[in-house]
XYZ file of C-alpha atoms in Angstrom:
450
model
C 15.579 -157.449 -79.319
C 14.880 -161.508 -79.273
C 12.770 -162.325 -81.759
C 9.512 -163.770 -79.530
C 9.544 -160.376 -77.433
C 9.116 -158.745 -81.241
C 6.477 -161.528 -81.783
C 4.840 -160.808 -78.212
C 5.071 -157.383 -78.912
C 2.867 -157.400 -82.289
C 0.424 -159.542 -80.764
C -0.277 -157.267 -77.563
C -0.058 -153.912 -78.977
C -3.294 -152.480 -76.656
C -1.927 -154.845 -73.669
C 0.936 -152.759 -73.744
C -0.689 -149.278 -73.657
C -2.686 -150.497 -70.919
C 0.548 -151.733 -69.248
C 1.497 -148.095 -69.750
C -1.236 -146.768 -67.947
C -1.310 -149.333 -65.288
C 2.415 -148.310 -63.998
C 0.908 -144.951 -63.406
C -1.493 -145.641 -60.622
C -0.269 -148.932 -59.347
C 3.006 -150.332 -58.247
C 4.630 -152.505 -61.014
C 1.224 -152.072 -63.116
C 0.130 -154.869 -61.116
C -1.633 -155.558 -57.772
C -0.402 -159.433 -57.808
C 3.395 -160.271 -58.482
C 2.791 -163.777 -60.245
C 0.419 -161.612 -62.926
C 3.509 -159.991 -63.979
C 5.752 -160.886 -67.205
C 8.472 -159.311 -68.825
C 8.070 -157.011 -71.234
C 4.510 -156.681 -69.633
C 1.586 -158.732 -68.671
C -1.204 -160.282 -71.014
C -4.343 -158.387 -70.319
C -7.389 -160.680 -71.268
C -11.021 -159.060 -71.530
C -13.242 -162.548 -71.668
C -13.118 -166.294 -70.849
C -15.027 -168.975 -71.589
C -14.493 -172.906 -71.115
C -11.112 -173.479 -71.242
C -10.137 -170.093 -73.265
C -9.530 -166.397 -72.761
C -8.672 -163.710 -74.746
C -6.777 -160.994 -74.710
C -7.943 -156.821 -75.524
C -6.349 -157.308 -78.906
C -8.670 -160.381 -79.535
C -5.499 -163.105 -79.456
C -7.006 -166.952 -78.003
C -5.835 -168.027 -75.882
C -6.127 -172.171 -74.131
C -5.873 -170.947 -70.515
C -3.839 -173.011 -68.102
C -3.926 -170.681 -65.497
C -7.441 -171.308 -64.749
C -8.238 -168.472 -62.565
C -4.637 -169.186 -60.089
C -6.133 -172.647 -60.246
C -9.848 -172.520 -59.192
C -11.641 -173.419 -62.284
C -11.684 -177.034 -62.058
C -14.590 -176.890 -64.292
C -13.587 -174.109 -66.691
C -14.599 -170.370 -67.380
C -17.992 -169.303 -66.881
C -19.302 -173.089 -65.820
C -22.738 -173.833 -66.457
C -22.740 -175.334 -63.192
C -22.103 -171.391 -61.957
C -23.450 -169.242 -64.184
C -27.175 -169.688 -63.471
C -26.591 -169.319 -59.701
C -24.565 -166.207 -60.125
C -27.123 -164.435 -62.159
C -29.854 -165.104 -59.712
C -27.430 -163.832 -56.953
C -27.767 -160.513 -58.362
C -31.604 -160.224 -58.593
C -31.247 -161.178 -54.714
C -28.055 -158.837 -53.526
C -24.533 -160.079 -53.815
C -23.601 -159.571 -50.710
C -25.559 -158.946 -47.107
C -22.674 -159.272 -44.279
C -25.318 -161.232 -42.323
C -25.906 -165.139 -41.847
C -27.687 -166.835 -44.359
C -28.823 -170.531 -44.940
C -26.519 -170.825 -47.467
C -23.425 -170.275 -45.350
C -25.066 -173.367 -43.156
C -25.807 -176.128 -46.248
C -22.102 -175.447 -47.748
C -20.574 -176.081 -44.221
C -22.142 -179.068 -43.710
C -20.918 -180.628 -46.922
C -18.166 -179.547 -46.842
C -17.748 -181.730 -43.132
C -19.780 -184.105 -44.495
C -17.163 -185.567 -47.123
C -13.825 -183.872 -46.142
C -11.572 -186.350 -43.867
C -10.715 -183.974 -41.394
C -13.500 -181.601 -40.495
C -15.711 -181.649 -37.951
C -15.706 -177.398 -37.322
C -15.097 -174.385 -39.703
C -14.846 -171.178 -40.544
C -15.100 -168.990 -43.603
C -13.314 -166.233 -44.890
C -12.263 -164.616 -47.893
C -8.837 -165.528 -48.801
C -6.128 -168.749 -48.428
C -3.726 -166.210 -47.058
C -6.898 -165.451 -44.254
C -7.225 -168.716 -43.578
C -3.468 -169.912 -42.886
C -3.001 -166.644 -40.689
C -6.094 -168.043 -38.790
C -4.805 -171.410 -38.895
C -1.418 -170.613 -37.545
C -3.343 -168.943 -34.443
C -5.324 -171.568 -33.477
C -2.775 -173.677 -32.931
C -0.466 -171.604 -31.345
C -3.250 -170.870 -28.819
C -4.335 -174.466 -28.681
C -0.673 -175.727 -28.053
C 0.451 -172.270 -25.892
C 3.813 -173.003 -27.724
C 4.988 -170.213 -30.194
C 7.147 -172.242 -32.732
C 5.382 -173.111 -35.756
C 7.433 -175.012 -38.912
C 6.842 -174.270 -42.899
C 8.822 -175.816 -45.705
C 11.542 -173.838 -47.117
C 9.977 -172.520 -50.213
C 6.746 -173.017 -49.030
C 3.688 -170.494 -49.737
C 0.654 -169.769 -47.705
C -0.290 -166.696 -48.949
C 1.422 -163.184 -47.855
C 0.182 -163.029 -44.179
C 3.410 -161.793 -41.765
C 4.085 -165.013 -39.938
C 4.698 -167.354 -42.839
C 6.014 -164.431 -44.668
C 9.617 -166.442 -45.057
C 11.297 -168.960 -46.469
C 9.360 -168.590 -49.494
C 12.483 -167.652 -52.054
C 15.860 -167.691 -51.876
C 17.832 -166.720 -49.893
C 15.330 -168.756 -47.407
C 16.632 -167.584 -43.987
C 15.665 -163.974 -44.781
C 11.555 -162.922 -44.480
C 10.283 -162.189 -47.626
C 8.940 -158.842 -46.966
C 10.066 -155.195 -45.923
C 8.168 -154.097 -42.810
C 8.119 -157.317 -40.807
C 9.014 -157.146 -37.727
C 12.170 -159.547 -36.479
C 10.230 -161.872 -34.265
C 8.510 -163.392 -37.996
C 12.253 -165.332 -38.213
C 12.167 -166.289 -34.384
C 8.799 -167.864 -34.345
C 8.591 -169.397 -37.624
C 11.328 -171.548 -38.619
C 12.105 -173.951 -42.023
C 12.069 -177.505 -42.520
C 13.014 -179.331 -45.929
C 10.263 -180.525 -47.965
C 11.275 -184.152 -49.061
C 14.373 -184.573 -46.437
C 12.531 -186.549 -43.657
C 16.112 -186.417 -41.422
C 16.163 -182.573 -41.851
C 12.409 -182.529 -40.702
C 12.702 -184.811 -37.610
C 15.950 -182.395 -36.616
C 14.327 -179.597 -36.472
C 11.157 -180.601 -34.281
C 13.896 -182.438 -31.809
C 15.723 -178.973 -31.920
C 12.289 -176.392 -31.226
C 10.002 -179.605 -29.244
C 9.789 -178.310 -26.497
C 8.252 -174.404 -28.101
C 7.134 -176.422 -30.570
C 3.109 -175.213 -31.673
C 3.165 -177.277 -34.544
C 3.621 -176.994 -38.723
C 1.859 -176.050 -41.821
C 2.922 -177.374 -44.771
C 1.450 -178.323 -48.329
C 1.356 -181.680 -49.902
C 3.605 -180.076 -52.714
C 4.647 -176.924 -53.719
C 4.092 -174.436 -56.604
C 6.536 -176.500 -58.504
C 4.123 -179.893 -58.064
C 6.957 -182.288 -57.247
C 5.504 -185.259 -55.000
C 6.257 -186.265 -51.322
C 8.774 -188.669 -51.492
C 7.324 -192.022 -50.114
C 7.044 -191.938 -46.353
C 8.127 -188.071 -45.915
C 4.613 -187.364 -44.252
C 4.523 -190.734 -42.449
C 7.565 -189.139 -40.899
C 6.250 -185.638 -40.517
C 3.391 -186.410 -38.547
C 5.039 -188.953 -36.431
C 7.902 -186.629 -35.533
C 5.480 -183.751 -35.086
C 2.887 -185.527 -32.988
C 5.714 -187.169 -30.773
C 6.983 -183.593 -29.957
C 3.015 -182.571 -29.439
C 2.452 -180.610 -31.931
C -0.460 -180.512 -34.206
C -0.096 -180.557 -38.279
C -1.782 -178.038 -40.628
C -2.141 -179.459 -44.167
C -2.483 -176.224 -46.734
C -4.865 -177.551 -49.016
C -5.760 -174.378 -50.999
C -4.413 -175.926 -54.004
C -4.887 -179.287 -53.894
C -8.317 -179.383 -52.093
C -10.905 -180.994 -54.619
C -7.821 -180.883 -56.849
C -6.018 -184.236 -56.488
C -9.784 -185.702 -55.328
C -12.742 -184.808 -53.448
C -11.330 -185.278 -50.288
C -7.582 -183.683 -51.385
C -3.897 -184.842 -50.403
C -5.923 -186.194 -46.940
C -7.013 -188.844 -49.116
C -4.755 -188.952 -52.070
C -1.657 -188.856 -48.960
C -3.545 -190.494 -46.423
C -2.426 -187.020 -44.053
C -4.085 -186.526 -41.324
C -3.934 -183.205 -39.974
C -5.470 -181.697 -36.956
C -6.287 -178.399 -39.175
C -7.313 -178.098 -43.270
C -7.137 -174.662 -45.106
C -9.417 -174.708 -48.090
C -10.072 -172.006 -51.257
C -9.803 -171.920 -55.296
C -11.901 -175.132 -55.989
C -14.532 -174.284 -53.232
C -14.964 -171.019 -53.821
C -16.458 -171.975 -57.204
C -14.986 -169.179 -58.938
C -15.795 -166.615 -56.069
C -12.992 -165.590 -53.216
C -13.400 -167.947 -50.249
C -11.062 -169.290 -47.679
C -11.486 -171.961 -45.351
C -10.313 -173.300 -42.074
C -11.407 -175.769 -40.410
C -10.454 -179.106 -38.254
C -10.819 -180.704 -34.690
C -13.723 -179.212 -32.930
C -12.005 -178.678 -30.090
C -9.373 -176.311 -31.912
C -11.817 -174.410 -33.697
C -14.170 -173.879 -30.911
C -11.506 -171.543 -28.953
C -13.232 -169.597 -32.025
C -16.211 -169.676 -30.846
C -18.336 -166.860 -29.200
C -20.051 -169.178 -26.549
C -16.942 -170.357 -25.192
C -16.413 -167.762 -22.450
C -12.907 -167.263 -23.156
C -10.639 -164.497 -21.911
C -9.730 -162.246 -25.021
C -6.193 -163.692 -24.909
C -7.474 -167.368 -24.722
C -9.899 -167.056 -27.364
C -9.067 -167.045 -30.998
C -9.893 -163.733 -33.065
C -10.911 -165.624 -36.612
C -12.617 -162.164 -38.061
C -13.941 -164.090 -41.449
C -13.844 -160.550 -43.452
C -16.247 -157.956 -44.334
C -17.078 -160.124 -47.506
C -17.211 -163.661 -46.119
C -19.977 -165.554 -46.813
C -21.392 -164.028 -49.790
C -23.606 -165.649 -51.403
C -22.580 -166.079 -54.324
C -19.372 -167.458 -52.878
C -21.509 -169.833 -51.205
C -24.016 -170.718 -53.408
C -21.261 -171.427 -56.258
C -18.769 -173.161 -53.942
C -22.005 -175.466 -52.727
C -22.754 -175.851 -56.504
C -19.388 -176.691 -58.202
C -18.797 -179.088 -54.744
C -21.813 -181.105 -55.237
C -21.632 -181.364 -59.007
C -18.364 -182.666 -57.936
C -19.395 -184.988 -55.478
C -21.859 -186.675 -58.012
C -20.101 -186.476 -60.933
C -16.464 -188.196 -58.807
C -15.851 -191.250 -60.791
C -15.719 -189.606 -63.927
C -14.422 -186.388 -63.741
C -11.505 -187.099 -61.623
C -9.967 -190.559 -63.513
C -10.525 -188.071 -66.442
C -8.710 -185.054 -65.448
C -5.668 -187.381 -64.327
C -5.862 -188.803 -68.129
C -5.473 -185.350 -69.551
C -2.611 -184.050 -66.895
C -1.209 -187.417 -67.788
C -1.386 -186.667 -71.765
C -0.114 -183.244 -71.424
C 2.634 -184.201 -69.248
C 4.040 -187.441 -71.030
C 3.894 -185.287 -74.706
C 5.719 -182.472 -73.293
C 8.621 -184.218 -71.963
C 8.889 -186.447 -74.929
C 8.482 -183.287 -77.308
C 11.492 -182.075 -74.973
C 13.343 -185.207 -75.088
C 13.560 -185.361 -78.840
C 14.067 -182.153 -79.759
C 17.060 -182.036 -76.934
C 15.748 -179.342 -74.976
C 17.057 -179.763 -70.831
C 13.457 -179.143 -69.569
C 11.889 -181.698 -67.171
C 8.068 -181.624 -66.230
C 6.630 -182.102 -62.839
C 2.757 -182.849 -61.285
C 0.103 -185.291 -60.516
C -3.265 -185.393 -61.483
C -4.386 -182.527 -63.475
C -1.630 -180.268 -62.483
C 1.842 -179.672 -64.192
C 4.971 -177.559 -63.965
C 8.068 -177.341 -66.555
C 11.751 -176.764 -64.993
C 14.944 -176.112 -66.287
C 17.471 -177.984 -64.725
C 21.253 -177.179 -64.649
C 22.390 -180.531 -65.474
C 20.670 -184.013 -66.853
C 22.248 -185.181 -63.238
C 20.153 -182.469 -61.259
C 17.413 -184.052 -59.193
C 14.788 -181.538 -58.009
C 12.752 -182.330 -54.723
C 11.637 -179.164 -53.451
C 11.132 -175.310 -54.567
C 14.420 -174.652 -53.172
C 16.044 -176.860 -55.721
C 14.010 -175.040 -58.354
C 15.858 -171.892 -57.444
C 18.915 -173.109 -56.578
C 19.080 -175.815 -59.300
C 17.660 -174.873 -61.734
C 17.681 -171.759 -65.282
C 14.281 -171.388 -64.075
C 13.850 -168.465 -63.023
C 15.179 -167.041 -66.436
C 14.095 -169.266 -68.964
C 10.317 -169.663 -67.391
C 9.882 -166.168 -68.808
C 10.996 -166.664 -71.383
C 9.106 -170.248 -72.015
C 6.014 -168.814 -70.720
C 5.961 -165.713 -73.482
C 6.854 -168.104 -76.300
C 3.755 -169.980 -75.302
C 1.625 -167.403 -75.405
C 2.532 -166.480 -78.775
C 1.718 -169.810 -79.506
C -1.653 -169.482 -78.357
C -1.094 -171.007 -74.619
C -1.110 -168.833 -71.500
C 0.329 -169.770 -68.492
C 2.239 -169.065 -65.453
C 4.952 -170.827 -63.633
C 5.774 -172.697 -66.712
C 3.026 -175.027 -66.041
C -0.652 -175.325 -65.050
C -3.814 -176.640 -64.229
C -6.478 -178.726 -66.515
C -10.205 -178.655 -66.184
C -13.102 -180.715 -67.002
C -13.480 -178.001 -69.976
C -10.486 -178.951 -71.685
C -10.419 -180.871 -75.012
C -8.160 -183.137 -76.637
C -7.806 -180.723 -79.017
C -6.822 -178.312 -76.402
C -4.335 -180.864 -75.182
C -2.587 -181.665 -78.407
C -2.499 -177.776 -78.908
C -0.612 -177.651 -75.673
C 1.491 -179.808 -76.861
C 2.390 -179.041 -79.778
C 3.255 -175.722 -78.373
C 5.395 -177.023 -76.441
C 7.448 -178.500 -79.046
C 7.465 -175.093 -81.035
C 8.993 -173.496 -78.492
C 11.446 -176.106 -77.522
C 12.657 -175.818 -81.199
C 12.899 -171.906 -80.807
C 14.484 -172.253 -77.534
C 16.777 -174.819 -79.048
C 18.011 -172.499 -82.345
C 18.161 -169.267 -80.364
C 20.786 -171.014 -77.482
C 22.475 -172.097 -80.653
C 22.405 -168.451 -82.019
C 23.577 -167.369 -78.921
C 26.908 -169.730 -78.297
C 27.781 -168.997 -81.950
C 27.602 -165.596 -81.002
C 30.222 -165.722 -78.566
C-alpha cells in the first residue's frame, strides 16, 4: 500500500465506514462523480469561513468552496441572517414572490448582456434551456460546444466532454445527441471557423465557456474570432458563465473578455450558496418563453424553471451576496486576484525547485495544477489535459496527499474566497511543496524499484 493512502486511511477512519455504507444504497457511494476519490471520498460534517471538517474532526482549508459558489466563504455573514429568517417565513412556496422580481432586476441591471431571464434550479437547467431557445430562435438544429467542454449533464451537450471526444458521454442517449451537437477546439481559432463554414447553413449557434475546468485562458483573439465566424454564419453565441459569473468580476468573462453573447447562463456565485440557475439574454430570444406571446406549442419555448425555482432563500441570498458584491467591487475583486495570484506563483515555484513536472493554470481567484508529459508539452484546452498530460493519475493522487496535509480539493486546483487568509494561503502553499517532495521521493522509490 503507498504510504499517503496508509496516511489517508488513519485520518478518515469513520469516512470510510460511511463510504461503506454509502455503496450500499447508492451507486459508487456517491450521487456526484467529481465527489469521488480513490480509496473513498472525504466526508465533512461542518464548514465555516474558509474551512471544513471532516466526521473524524480533521481541518481542513477548503478550496472547493461549495463546486465554486462561495465567493465569500462558508456560512457568510452576508447569508446567514437571511437564511434563518427564511425559515420563520417557509423555505419554499412554488408561487411568485417579490423577491424573485428585485433579484431579476439587478441582476439586468449590472450584467452586460441581459435584458430578459429566467430562473431555475440548476446550470445543467439552464444550458438545456439555453440550447432551446436558440435552436427555436434560429430554426437551425446544429449547435457547437468545445471539445472537453461541460455544461452540466443535460442529453444534448452530453459529449465531447472526455476523451475519446467523438463518443457521447452517457449510456442511454439517443444517436441524434452526436448529429446535432458537434465539437469545436477551444483555443484553435482555424479549427473553429472550419467547422461553422462546414454546419452554416444548419448552423443554430454555440455554447461555450470562457475556459474550462482546467482554467487555461482564451488565447488572444480566439473569441474575437468565434463570434465573428459565428455571427457571419447567423448564428447566435451562448457564453456558459456558471463558473465564471461574478467570478472573474461582477459582470464575468462579458467584461473581463469583452464577449458578447446573445444568451448568459448564470449559477454558483448567484445562488448565494442556494441551487439557482439562470438564463437569460436578448429579449427577443427569451420572450418565445413567454406565456403572452401566443405561440404555437412548437414555436414557443418550454423553459419549466423547476418545482424549486425561486425559493426564497435562493433569492433572497443570491440578491444578498450580489449586492454586497456590487458595493463592496473595488476591493474584493483586486483582492481575490492578489491571493489566486499568491497561491499560484508559490506553487509553481515550490514545484520548480523541488523538480516536480507540475504546471499551474487560472486567472483571478481560480487555479488548477497539471501534470504534463514533457517540459515541451503546451496545454490549451481540456483535451490536452487528457491527452497530454499524467493527470488523470497523479491528480488523485496529488489531491489525497493534500488532504492529508490539511488542504481539500478537487481537480487539483480550486477556488479562493474573500474568507481566505494569508495564513490560509501560505498553508496552501506550503502543502504544496510537501507533497511535491513526497511525490518527488516516491517516483524515485519507484524507478529504483524497477
Amino acid at each position: 500500500m503507498d504510504d499517503y493512502i496508509g496516511v489517508y486511511l488513519q485520518r478518515t477512519p469513520k469516512s470510510q465506514a460511511l463510504y461503506e455504507r454509502a455503496q450500499k444504497v447508492m451507486p459508487g457511494g456517491i450521487c456526484h462523480a467529481p465527489r469521488f476519490n480513490k480509496p473513498y471520498p472525504l466526508y465533512v460534517q461542518k464548514a465555516d469561513g474558509s474551512k471544513v471538517w471532516d466526521v473524524d474532526g480533521n481541518q481542513y482549508v477548503d478550496l472547493w468552496m461549495g463546486h465554486y459558489a462561495l465567493i465569500l466563504g462558508h456560512n457568510s455573514a452576508v447569508t446567514r441572517p437571511i437564511l434563518e429568517d427564511c425559515a420563520r417565513w417557509g423555505t419554499h412556496w412554488g408561487i411568485p414572490n417579490a423577491f424573485e422580481v428585485s433579484f431579476a432586476e439587478d441582476l439586468c441591471r449590472v450584467i452586460p448582456c441581459l435584458e430578459e431571464l429566467r430562473f431555475c434550479v440548476t446550470g445543467t437547467e439552464a444550458t438545456m434551456y439555453a440550447v432551446r431557445l436558440i435552436r427555436a430562435f434560429t430554426g437551425k438544429e446544429i449547435v457547437l460546444k468545445v471539445r472537453g467542454g461541460w455544461h452540466g449533464g443535460n442529453t444534448d451537450l452530453s459529449i465531447g466532454v472526455h476523451v475519446p471526444m467523438d463518443t457521447v458521454d452517457s449510456g442511454g442517449l439517443p444517436a441524434a445527441t452526436a448529429e446535432y451537437t458537434k465539437l469545436i477546439p477551444f483555443n484553435d481559432a482555424a479549427g473553429v471557423v472550419q467547422a461553422v463554414e462546414q454546419y452554416g447553413d444548419r448552423l443554430a449557434g454555440v455554447i461555450i465557456e470562457s475556459m474550462g475546468l482546467a482554467f487555461i485562458e482564451p488565447l488572444p483573439g480566439f473569441f474575437d474570432t468565434v463570434q465573428s465566424a459565428v455571427r457571419k454564419a447567423g448564428g447566435l453565441i451562448i457564453l456558459d458563465e456558471i463558473v465564471t459569473g461574478a467570478r472573474l468580476g461582477l459582470r464575468g468573462a462579458q467584461e473581463y473578455y469583452g464577449i458578447s453573447p446573445d444568451l448568459v447562463t448564470l449559477g454558483k456565485i448567484v445562488g448565494g450558496g442556494m441551487a439557482i440557475g439562470v438564463v437569460g439574454g436578448r429579449r427577443d430570444i427569451m420572450e418565445l418563453s413567454s406565456p403572452l406571446a401566443g405561440l404555437p406549442k412548437e414555436k414557443g419555448v418550454l423553459v419549466g424553471g423547476g418545482t424549486f425555482s425561486v425559493m426564497p432563500p435562493a433569492m433572497r441570498a443570491g440578491r444578498a451576496v450580489f449586492n454586497y458584491l456590487e458595493q463592496h467591487e473595488r476591493e474584493i475583486y483586486p483582492d481575490l486576484a492578489r491571493k489566486g495570484q499568491y497561491v499560484r506563483q508559490g506553487l509553481a515555484e515550490a514545484f520548480r525547485q523541488v523538480g516536480l513536472g507540475a504546471t499551474v493554470h487560472g486567472v483571478e481567484s481560480l487555479f488548477s495544477v497539471q501534470f504534463p508529459l514533457g517540459s515541451d508539452v503546451t496545454l490549451r484546452n481540456l483535451e490536452d489535459v487528457e491527452l497530454r498530460t499524467d493527470t488523470d493519475k497523479r491528480n488523485n493522487e496529488f489531491k489525497v496527499r493534500m488532504s492529508n496535509h490539511g488542504v481539500f480539493m478537487v481537480w487539483g486546483g480550486g477556488a479562493l474566497s474573500t474568507a481566505h487568509t494569508d495564513s490560509d494561503l501560505d498553508h496552501i502553499i506550503e502543502a504544496g511543496r510537501a507533497v511535491a517532495q513526497e511525490m518527488m521521493c516516491s517516483c524515485d522509490h519507484v524507478s529504483g524499484s524497477t
